[in-house]
PDB file of C-alpha atoms in Angstrom:
ATOM      1  CA  ALA A   1     128.521-189.698 -92.917  1.00 79.00           C
ATOM      2  CA  GLN A   2     126.286-186.726 -93.520  1.00 88.00           C
ATOM      3  CA  SER A   3     122.897-186.599 -95.150  1.00 94.00           C
ATOM      4  CA  VAL A   4     120.448-183.879 -96.093  1.00 97.00           C
ATOM      5  CA  THR A   5     116.721-184.348 -96.507  1.00 97.00           C
ATOM      6  CA  GLN A   6     114.562-181.821 -98.268  1.00 97.00           C
ATOM      7  CA  LEU A   7     111.078-182.723 -97.235  1.00 94.00           C
ATOM      8  CA  ASP A   8     109.227-181.376-100.262  1.00 95.00           C
ATOM      9  CA  SER A   9     110.203-182.169-103.839  1.00 96.00           C
ATOM     10  CA  GLN A  10     107.820-179.549-105.267  1.00 97.00           C
ATOM     11  CA  VAL A  11     106.214-176.478-103.731  1.00 98.00           C
ATOM     12  CA  PRO A  12     103.642-174.530-105.770  1.00 98.00           C
ATOM     13  CA  VAL A  13     102.592-171.123-104.446  1.00 98.00           C
ATOM     14  CA  PHE A  14     100.869-168.006-105.701  1.00 98.00           C
ATOM     15  CA  GLU A  15     102.726-164.754-106.176  1.00 98.00           C
ATOM     16  CA  GLU A  16     103.014-162.643-103.011  1.00 97.00           C
ATOM     17  CA  ALA A  17     102.234-165.631-100.770  1.00 98.00           C
ATOM     18  CA  PRO A  18     104.696-166.775 -98.103  1.00 98.00           C
ATOM     19  CA  VAL A  19     106.727-169.915 -98.617  1.00 98.00           C
ATOM     20  CA  GLU A  20     108.814-172.315 -96.535  1.00 98.00           C
ATOM     21  CA  LEU A  21     111.178-174.897 -97.985  1.00 98.00           C
ATOM     22  CA  ARG A  22     112.136-177.472 -95.406  1.00 98.00           C
ATOM     23  CA  CYS A  23     115.583-178.962 -94.849  1.00 98.00           C
ATOM     24  CA  ASN A  24     116.787-181.407 -92.217  1.00 98.00           C
ATOM     25  CA  TYR A  25     120.287-182.761 -91.912  1.00 97.00           C
ATOM     26  CA  SER A  26     122.099-185.555 -90.135  1.00 95.00           C
ATOM     27  CA  SER A  27     125.726-185.340 -89.062  1.00 91.00           C
ATOM     28  CA  SER A  28     127.943-186.611 -86.271  1.00 87.00           C
ATOM     29  CA  VAL A  29     130.059-183.457 -86.370  1.00 87.00           C
ATOM     30  CA  SER A  30     129.485-179.724 -86.477  1.00 89.00           C
ATOM     31  CA  VAL A  31     128.340-178.437 -89.840  1.00 91.00           C
ATOM     32  CA  TYR A  32     128.058-175.347 -91.928  1.00 93.00           C
ATOM     33  CA  LEU A  33     124.739-174.973 -93.760  1.00 95.00           C
ATOM     34  CA  PHE A  34     123.854-173.531 -97.140  1.00 96.00           C
ATOM     35  CA  TRP A  35     120.989-172.878 -99.486  1.00 97.00           C
ATOM     36  CA  TYR A  36     121.693-172.761-103.215  1.00 96.00           C
ATOM     37  CA  VAL A  37     119.375-171.806-106.071  1.00 96.00           C
ATOM     38  CA  GLN A  38     119.556-173.237-109.564  1.00 94.00           C
ATOM     39  CA  TYR A  39     117.802-171.829-112.609  1.00 90.00           C
ATOM     40  CA  PRO A  40     117.293-174.086-115.651  1.00 83.00           C
ATOM     41  CA  ASN A  41     120.503-175.120-117.389  1.00 76.00           C
ATOM     42  CA  GLN A  42     122.607-173.029-115.055  1.00 81.00           C
ATOM     43  CA  GLY A  43     125.031-173.707-112.249  1.00 84.00           C
ATOM     44  CA  LEU A  44     124.389-173.219-108.560  1.00 91.00           C
ATOM     45  CA  GLN A  45     124.186-169.791-106.978  1.00 93.00           C
ATOM     46  CA  LEU A  46     124.652-169.354-103.254  1.00 93.00           C
ATOM     47  CA  LEU A  47     121.524-167.915-101.672  1.00 95.00           C
ATOM     48  CA  LEU A  48     122.644-167.799 -98.037  1.00 94.00           C
ATOM     49  CA  LYS A  49     124.852-169.603 -95.559  1.00 94.00           C
ATOM     50  CA  TYR A  50     125.221-170.235 -91.855  1.00 94.00           C
ATOM     51  CA  LEU A  51     128.813-170.449 -90.644  1.00 92.00           C
ATOM     52  CA  SER A  52     128.623-169.030 -87.126  1.00 89.00           C
ATOM     53  CA  GLY A  53     126.991-166.306 -85.076  1.00 90.00           C
ATOM     54  CA  SER A  54     123.321-165.482 -85.380  1.00 91.00           C
ATOM     55  CA  THR A  55     121.262-168.526 -86.244  1.00 92.00           C
ATOM     56  CA  LEU A  56     119.031-166.405 -88.494  1.00 95.00           C
ATOM     57  CA  VAL A  57     120.649-165.579 -91.809  1.00 95.00           C
ATOM     58  CA  GLU A  58     119.250-163.503 -94.645  1.00 94.00           C
ATOM     59  CA  SER A  59     119.813-163.086 -98.368  1.00 93.00           C
ATOM     60  CA  ILE A  60     119.742-159.861-100.332  1.00 87.00           C
ATOM     61  CA  ASN A  61     116.522-160.822-102.109  1.00 90.00           C
ATOM     62  CA  GLY A  62     114.338-161.398 -99.056  1.00 95.00           C
ATOM     63  CA  PHE A  63     114.935-165.059 -98.208  1.00 97.00           C
ATOM     64  CA  GLU A  64     115.915-166.087 -94.702  1.00 97.00           C
ATOM     65  CA  ALA A  65     116.825-169.335 -92.986  1.00 98.00           C
ATOM     66  CA  GLU A  66     117.196-170.292 -89.369  1.00 95.00           C
ATOM     67  CA  PHE A  67     119.645-172.857 -88.037  1.00 95.00           C
ATOM     68  CA  ASN A  68     117.976-174.991 -85.381  1.00 95.00           C
ATOM     69  CA  LYS A  69     120.596-177.258 -83.860  1.00 92.00           C
ATOM     70  CA  SER A  70     118.232-179.200 -81.605  1.00 93.00           C
ATOM     71  CA  GLN A  71     115.962-180.056 -84.533  1.00 94.00           C
ATOM     72  CA  THR A  72     118.848-180.333 -87.012  1.00 95.00           C
ATOM     73  CA  SER A  73     116.949-178.129 -89.431  1.00 96.00           C
ATOM     74  CA  PHE A  74     117.710-175.177 -91.694  1.00 97.00           C
ATOM     75  CA  HIS A  75     114.372-174.205 -93.255  1.00 98.00           C
ATOM     76  CA  LEU A  76     114.241-171.495 -95.916  1.00 98.00           C
ATOM     77  CA  ARG A  77     111.470-168.891 -95.811  1.00 98.00           C
ATOM     78  CA  LYS A  78     110.281-165.877 -97.736  1.00 98.00           C
ATOM     79  CA  PRO A  79     107.293-163.776 -96.639  1.00 97.00           C
ATOM     80  CA  SER A  80     106.215-162.804-100.160  1.00 97.00           C
ATOM     81  CA  VAL A  81     107.425-164.578-103.303  1.00 97.00           C
ATOM     82  CA  HIS A  82     107.772-163.263-106.844  1.00 97.00           C
ATOM     83  CA  ILE A  83     107.445-165.003-110.188  1.00 96.00           C
ATOM     84  CA  SER A  84     111.217-164.650-110.547  1.00 94.00           C
ATOM     85  CA  ASP A  85     111.758-166.882-107.497  1.00 96.00           C
ATOM     86  CA  THR A  86     110.661-169.884-109.567  1.00 96.00           C
ATOM     87  CA  ALA A  87     113.686-172.204-109.510  1.00 97.00           C
ATOM     88  CA  GLU A  88     115.079-175.285-107.830  1.00 97.00           C
ATOM     89  CA  TYR A  89     116.504-174.841-104.355  1.00 98.00           C
ATOM     90  CA  PHE A  90     119.114-177.070-102.742  1.00 98.00           C
ATOM     91  CA  CYS A  91     120.067-177.337 -99.087  1.00 98.00           C
ATOM     92  CA  ALA A  92     123.669-178.414 -98.394  1.00 97.00           C
ATOM     93  CA  VAL A  93     126.028-179.070 -95.493  1.00 95.00           C
ATOM     94  CA  SER A  94     129.776-179.215 -94.996  1.00 92.00           C
ATOM     95  CA  ASP A  95     131.992-180.281 -92.128  1.00 87.00           C
ATOM     96  CA  THR A  96     133.484-177.334 -90.254  1.00 86.00           C
ATOM     97  CA  GLY A  97     136.977-178.814 -90.403  1.00 82.00           C
ATOM     98  CA  GLY A  98     139.061-181.863 -91.194  1.00 80.00           C
ATOM     99  CA  THR A  99     139.764-183.426 -94.544  1.00 77.00           C
ATOM    100  CA  SER A 100     136.126-183.211 -95.645  1.00 79.00           C
ATOM    101  CA  TYR A 101     135.940-179.470 -95.060  1.00 83.00           C
ATOM    102  CA  GLY A 102     134.632-177.879 -98.226  1.00 87.00           C
ATOM    103  CA  LYS A 103     132.992-181.037 -99.543  1.00 91.00           C
ATOM    104  CA  LEU A 104     129.289-180.250 -99.837  1.00 94.00           C
ATOM    105  CA  THR A 105     126.547-182.813 -99.295  1.00 95.00           C
ATOM    106  CA  PHE A 106     123.317-181.765-100.991  1.00 97.00           C
ATOM    107  CA  GLY A 107     119.667-182.578-100.567  1.00 97.00           C
ATOM    108  CA  GLN A 108     117.604-183.721-103.521  1.00 96.00           C
ATOM    109  CA  GLY A 109     116.210-180.284-104.204  1.00 97.00           C
ATOM    110  CA  THR A 110     112.851-178.535-103.995  1.00 98.00           C
ATOM    111  CA  ILE A 111     111.276-177.072-107.097  1.00 97.00           C
ATOM    112  CA  LEU A 112     109.540-173.822-106.193  1.00 98.00           C
ATOM    113  CA  THR A 113     106.948-172.736-108.735  1.00 97.00           C
ATOM    114  CA  VAL A 114     105.359-169.336-108.273  1.00 97.00           C
ATOM    115  CA  HIS A 115     102.055-168.862-110.075  1.00 97.00           C
ATOM    116  CA  PRO A 116     100.576-165.457-110.996  1.00 96.00           C
TER     117      PRO A 116
ATOM    118  CA  ASP B   1     136.774-162.089-110.555  1.00 53.00           C
ATOM    119  CA  THR B   2     135.857-163.778-113.801  1.00 76.00           C
ATOM    120  CA  GLY B   3     134.139-166.707-112.124  1.00 92.00           C
ATOM    121  CA  VAL B   4     134.581-170.443-112.639  1.00 95.00           C
ATOM    122  CA  SER B   5     134.615-171.382-116.304  1.00 96.00           C
ATOM    123  CA  GLN B   6     133.643-174.806-117.627  1.00 97.00           C
ATOM    124  CA  ASN B   7     134.013-176.069-121.164  1.00 97.00           C
ATOM    125  CA  PRO B   8     132.288-177.312-123.131  1.00 97.00           C
ATOM    126  CA  ARG B   9     128.799-176.316-121.962  1.00 95.00           C
ATOM    127  CA  HIS B  10     127.242-179.269-123.706  1.00 97.00           C
ATOM    128  CA  LYS B  11     128.673-182.533-124.988  1.00 98.00           C
ATOM    129  CA  ILE B  12     126.856-185.280-126.855  1.00 98.00           C
ATOM    130  CA  THR B  13     128.826-188.468-127.332  1.00 98.00           C
ATOM    131  CA  LYS B  14     128.242-192.007-128.425  1.00 98.00           C
ATOM    132  CA  ARG B  15     128.408-194.778-125.892  1.00 98.00           C
ATOM    133  CA  GLY B  16     131.923-196.125-125.614  1.00 98.00           C
ATOM    134  CA  GLN B  17     133.672-192.895-126.566  1.00 98.00           C
ATOM    135  CA  ASN B  18     135.992-190.960-124.263  1.00 98.00           C
ATOM    136  CA  VAL B  19     135.198-187.400-123.210  1.00 98.00           C
ATOM    137  CA  THR B  20     137.160-184.719-121.379  1.00 98.00           C
ATOM    138  CA  PHE B  21     135.843-181.656-119.609  1.00 98.00           C
ATOM    139  CA  ARG B  22     137.809-178.637-118.461  1.00 98.00           C
ATOM    140  CA  CYS B  23     137.358-176.367-115.471  1.00 98.00           C
ATOM    141  CA  ASP B  24     139.171-173.069-114.963  1.00 97.00           C
ATOM    142  CA  PRO B  25     138.814-171.923-111.352  1.00 96.00           C
ATOM    143  CA  ILE B  26     138.987-168.437-109.953  1.00 94.00           C
ATOM    144  CA  SER B  27     142.662-167.589-110.045  1.00 91.00           C
ATOM    145  CA  GLU B  28     143.281-167.093-106.320  1.00 87.00           C
ATOM    146  CA  HIS B  29     141.322-170.216-105.313  1.00 91.00           C
ATOM    147  CA  ASN B  30     143.519-173.154-104.358  1.00 92.00           C
ATOM    148  CA  ARG B  31     140.783-175.756-103.945  1.00 93.00           C
ATOM    149  CA  LEU B  32     138.826-177.242-106.844  1.00 95.00           C
ATOM    150  CA  TYR B  33     135.864-179.615-106.634  1.00 96.00           C
ATOM    151  CA  TRP B  34     133.989-181.778-109.120  1.00 97.00           C
ATOM    152  CA  TYR B  35     130.344-182.754-108.642  1.00 97.00           C
ATOM    153  CA  ARG B  36     127.881-184.721-110.734  1.00 97.00           C
ATOM    154  CA  GLN B  37     124.188-183.896-110.935  1.00 95.00           C
ATOM    155  CA  THR B  38     121.719-186.273-112.521  1.00 94.00           C
ATOM    156  CA  LEU B  39     118.196-185.283-113.466  1.00 90.00           C
ATOM    157  CA  GLY B  40     116.002-184.647-110.454  1.00 87.00           C
ATOM    158  CA  GLN B  41     118.826-185.053-107.950  1.00 92.00           C
ATOM    159  CA  GLY B  42     121.107-182.795-105.996  1.00 94.00           C
ATOM    160  CA  PRO B  43     124.780-182.586-106.924  1.00 96.00           C
ATOM    161  CA  GLU B  44     126.987-185.410-105.646  1.00 96.00           C
ATOM    162  CA  PHE B  45     130.631-184.959-104.747  1.00 95.00           C
ATOM    163  CA  LEU B  46     133.138-186.690-107.012  1.00 96.00           C
ATOM    164  CA  THR B  47     136.600-185.446-106.085  1.00 96.00           C
ATOM    165  CA  TYR B  48     138.597-182.432-104.988  1.00 94.00           C
ATOM    166  CA  PHE B  49     142.063-180.950-105.303  1.00 94.00           C
ATOM    167  CA  GLN B  50     144.088-178.711-103.085  1.00 92.00           C
ATOM    168  CA  ASN B  51     146.559-177.095-105.446  1.00 93.00           C
ATOM    169  CA  GLU B  52     147.700-180.002-107.644  1.00 93.00           C
ATOM    170  CA  ALA B  53     147.083-182.743-105.080  1.00 93.00           C
ATOM    171  CA  GLN B  54     143.931-184.851-105.396  1.00 92.00           C
ATOM    172  CA  LEU B  55     142.909-185.279-101.761  1.00 90.00           C
ATOM    173  CA  GLU B  56     139.686-187.234-101.894  1.00 90.00           C
ATOM    174  CA  LYS B  57     137.743-189.318-104.391  1.00 92.00           C
ATOM    175  CA  SER B  58     134.181-190.501-104.000  1.00 91.00           C
ATOM    176  CA  ARG B  59     133.330-194.126-104.565  1.00 89.00           C
ATOM    177  CA  LEU B  60     131.103-192.746-107.341  1.00 84.00           C
ATOM    178  CA  LEU B  61     134.309-192.132-109.280  1.00 86.00           C
ATOM    179  CA  SER B  62     134.776-195.469-111.013  1.00 89.00           C
ATOM    180  CA  ASP B  63     137.969-196.572-112.745  1.00 93.00           C
ATOM    181  CA  ARG B  64     136.648-195.039-115.967  1.00 96.00           C
ATOM    182  CA  PHE B  65     136.851-191.573-114.431  1.00 96.00           C
ATOM    183  CA  SER B  66     140.071-189.668-113.926  1.00 96.00           C
ATOM    184  CA  ALA B  67     140.691-186.103-112.862  1.00 97.00           C
ATOM    185  CA  GLU B  68     143.836-184.037-112.956  1.00 96.00           C
ATOM    186  CA  ARG B  69     144.910-180.580-111.956  1.00 96.00           C
ATOM    187  CA  PRO B  70     148.414-180.036-113.324  1.00 92.00           C
ATOM    188  CA  LYS B  71     150.287-177.133-111.760  1.00 87.00           C
ATOM    189  CA  GLY B  72     147.331-176.386-109.517  1.00 86.00           C
ATOM    190  CA  SER B  73     145.537-174.288-112.106  1.00 92.00           C
ATOM    191  CA  PHE B  74     142.838-175.667-114.412  1.00 96.00           C
ATOM    192  CA  SER B  75     141.453-179.180-113.999  1.00 98.00           C
ATOM    193  CA  THR B  76     140.265-181.833-116.407  1.00 98.00           C
ATOM    194  CA  LEU B  77     137.784-184.630-115.841  1.00 98.00           C
ATOM    195  CA  GLU B  78     137.994-187.526-118.284  1.00 97.00           C
ATOM    196  CA  ILE B  79     135.459-190.290-118.684  1.00 97.00           C
ATOM    197  CA  GLN B  80     136.601-193.315-120.647  1.00 97.00           C
ATOM    198  CA  ARG B  81     134.257-195.739-122.419  1.00 97.00           C
ATOM    199  CA  THR B  82     131.202-193.646-121.634  1.00 98.00           C
ATOM    200  CA  GLU B  83     127.948-195.335-120.650  1.00 97.00           C
ATOM    201  CA  GLN B  84     124.411-194.017-120.805  1.00 96.00           C
ATOM    202  CA  GLY B  85     124.430-193.789-117.010  1.00 95.00           C
ATOM    203  CA  ASP B  86     127.167-191.169-117.257  1.00 97.00           C
ATOM    204  CA  SER B  87     124.668-188.699-118.724  1.00 97.00           C
ATOM    205  CA  ALA B  88     124.550-185.860-116.216  1.00 96.00           C
ATOM    206  CA  MET B  89     125.558-182.297-115.506  1.00 95.00           C
ATOM    207  CA  TYR B  90     129.165-182.131-114.325  1.00 97.00           C
ATOM    208  CA  LEU B  91     129.768-179.163-112.051  1.00 96.00           C
ATOM    209  CA  CYS B  92     133.051-177.668-110.992  1.00 97.00           C
ATOM    210  CA  ALA B  93     133.552-175.375-108.004  1.00 96.00           C
ATOM    211  CA  SER B  94     136.541-173.589-106.569  1.00 95.00           C
ATOM    212  CA  SER B  95     137.191-172.135-103.154  1.00 93.00           C
ATOM    213  CA  HIS B  96     139.666-169.869-101.433  1.00 87.00           C
ATOM    214  CA  LYS B  97     142.052-171.420 -98.927  1.00 79.00           C
ATOM    215  CA  GLY B  98     140.509-169.176 -96.286  1.00 77.00           C
ATOM    216  CA  GLY B  99     137.310-171.158 -96.444  1.00 81.00           C
ATOM    217  CA  PHE B 100     133.673-170.426 -97.000  1.00 81.00           C
ATOM    218  CA  ASN B 101     133.913-166.857 -95.769  1.00 78.00           C
ATOM    219  CA  TYR B 102     136.194-166.032 -98.673  1.00 77.00           C
ATOM    220  CA  GLY B 103     134.297-167.622-101.515  1.00 81.00           C
ATOM    221  CA  TYR B 104     133.066-170.929-102.883  1.00 89.00           C
ATOM    222  CA  THR B 105     131.906-170.575-106.464  1.00 92.00           C
ATOM    223  CA  PHE B 106     130.303-172.973-108.923  1.00 94.00           C
ATOM    224  CA  GLY B 107     130.695-172.944-112.669  1.00 94.00           C
ATOM    225  CA  SER B 108     127.758-173.265-115.050  1.00 93.00           C
ATOM    226  CA  GLY B 109     128.485-176.929-115.643  1.00 94.00           C
ATOM    227  CA  THR B 110     129.016-179.259-118.575  1.00 96.00           C
ATOM    228  CA  ARG B 111     125.958-181.232-119.604  1.00 96.00           C
ATOM    229  CA  LEU B 112     126.919-184.648-120.953  1.00 98.00           C
ATOM    230  CA  THR B 113     124.500-186.724-123.006  1.00 98.00           C
ATOM    231  CA  VAL B 114     125.565-190.254-123.926  1.00 98.00           C
ATOM    232  CA  VAL B 115     123.572-191.728-126.807  1.00 97.00           C
TER     233      VAL B 115
END
């Protein structure tokens, strides 16, 4: 069975400050890793994903995450946040194959609040 | 690409009533997933279909829950004899048979409130 732990339930920061949202996972098999963002009363939007290749992946709006296999982590970072980044962020994993491929296991979420 | 469509967006029902939600996936996606998200939690997997076949069901899916995907197109999720604990956001997602590189998209969800 897989599990995902997001270490911070809420992260308050000031605008233009850096931020890190932490994610650790547990799995007995290889995994793909994802970060999703959710704005109030909306569905989930994919922020970035690690499937293979470079362990550092980036999004179009300045977020990045690094897959660390030895520490089973996939922390999300942004060097300078904006008010518009205020949202809830979810880390998720999926098996890379087999019958459970495509089934996402999510963490409990981290609410990022950016203050002016 | 018109996205994944879920209807209704909101549903308020009395305890004990039956409710049905609909999900229309992206047309070229052959896999369809249902998740449930309660307040303050991440989404939890309920079930998924590959074409019209239901391949896996979570133990969260009690006997009161049933999902169908006739003809491998849209899907419905029915909850019978609703309970207050069923109040949640129900999310649908669809994916291309090629896997995550080719798209995995969530709908906006149906928010169910059982009173």
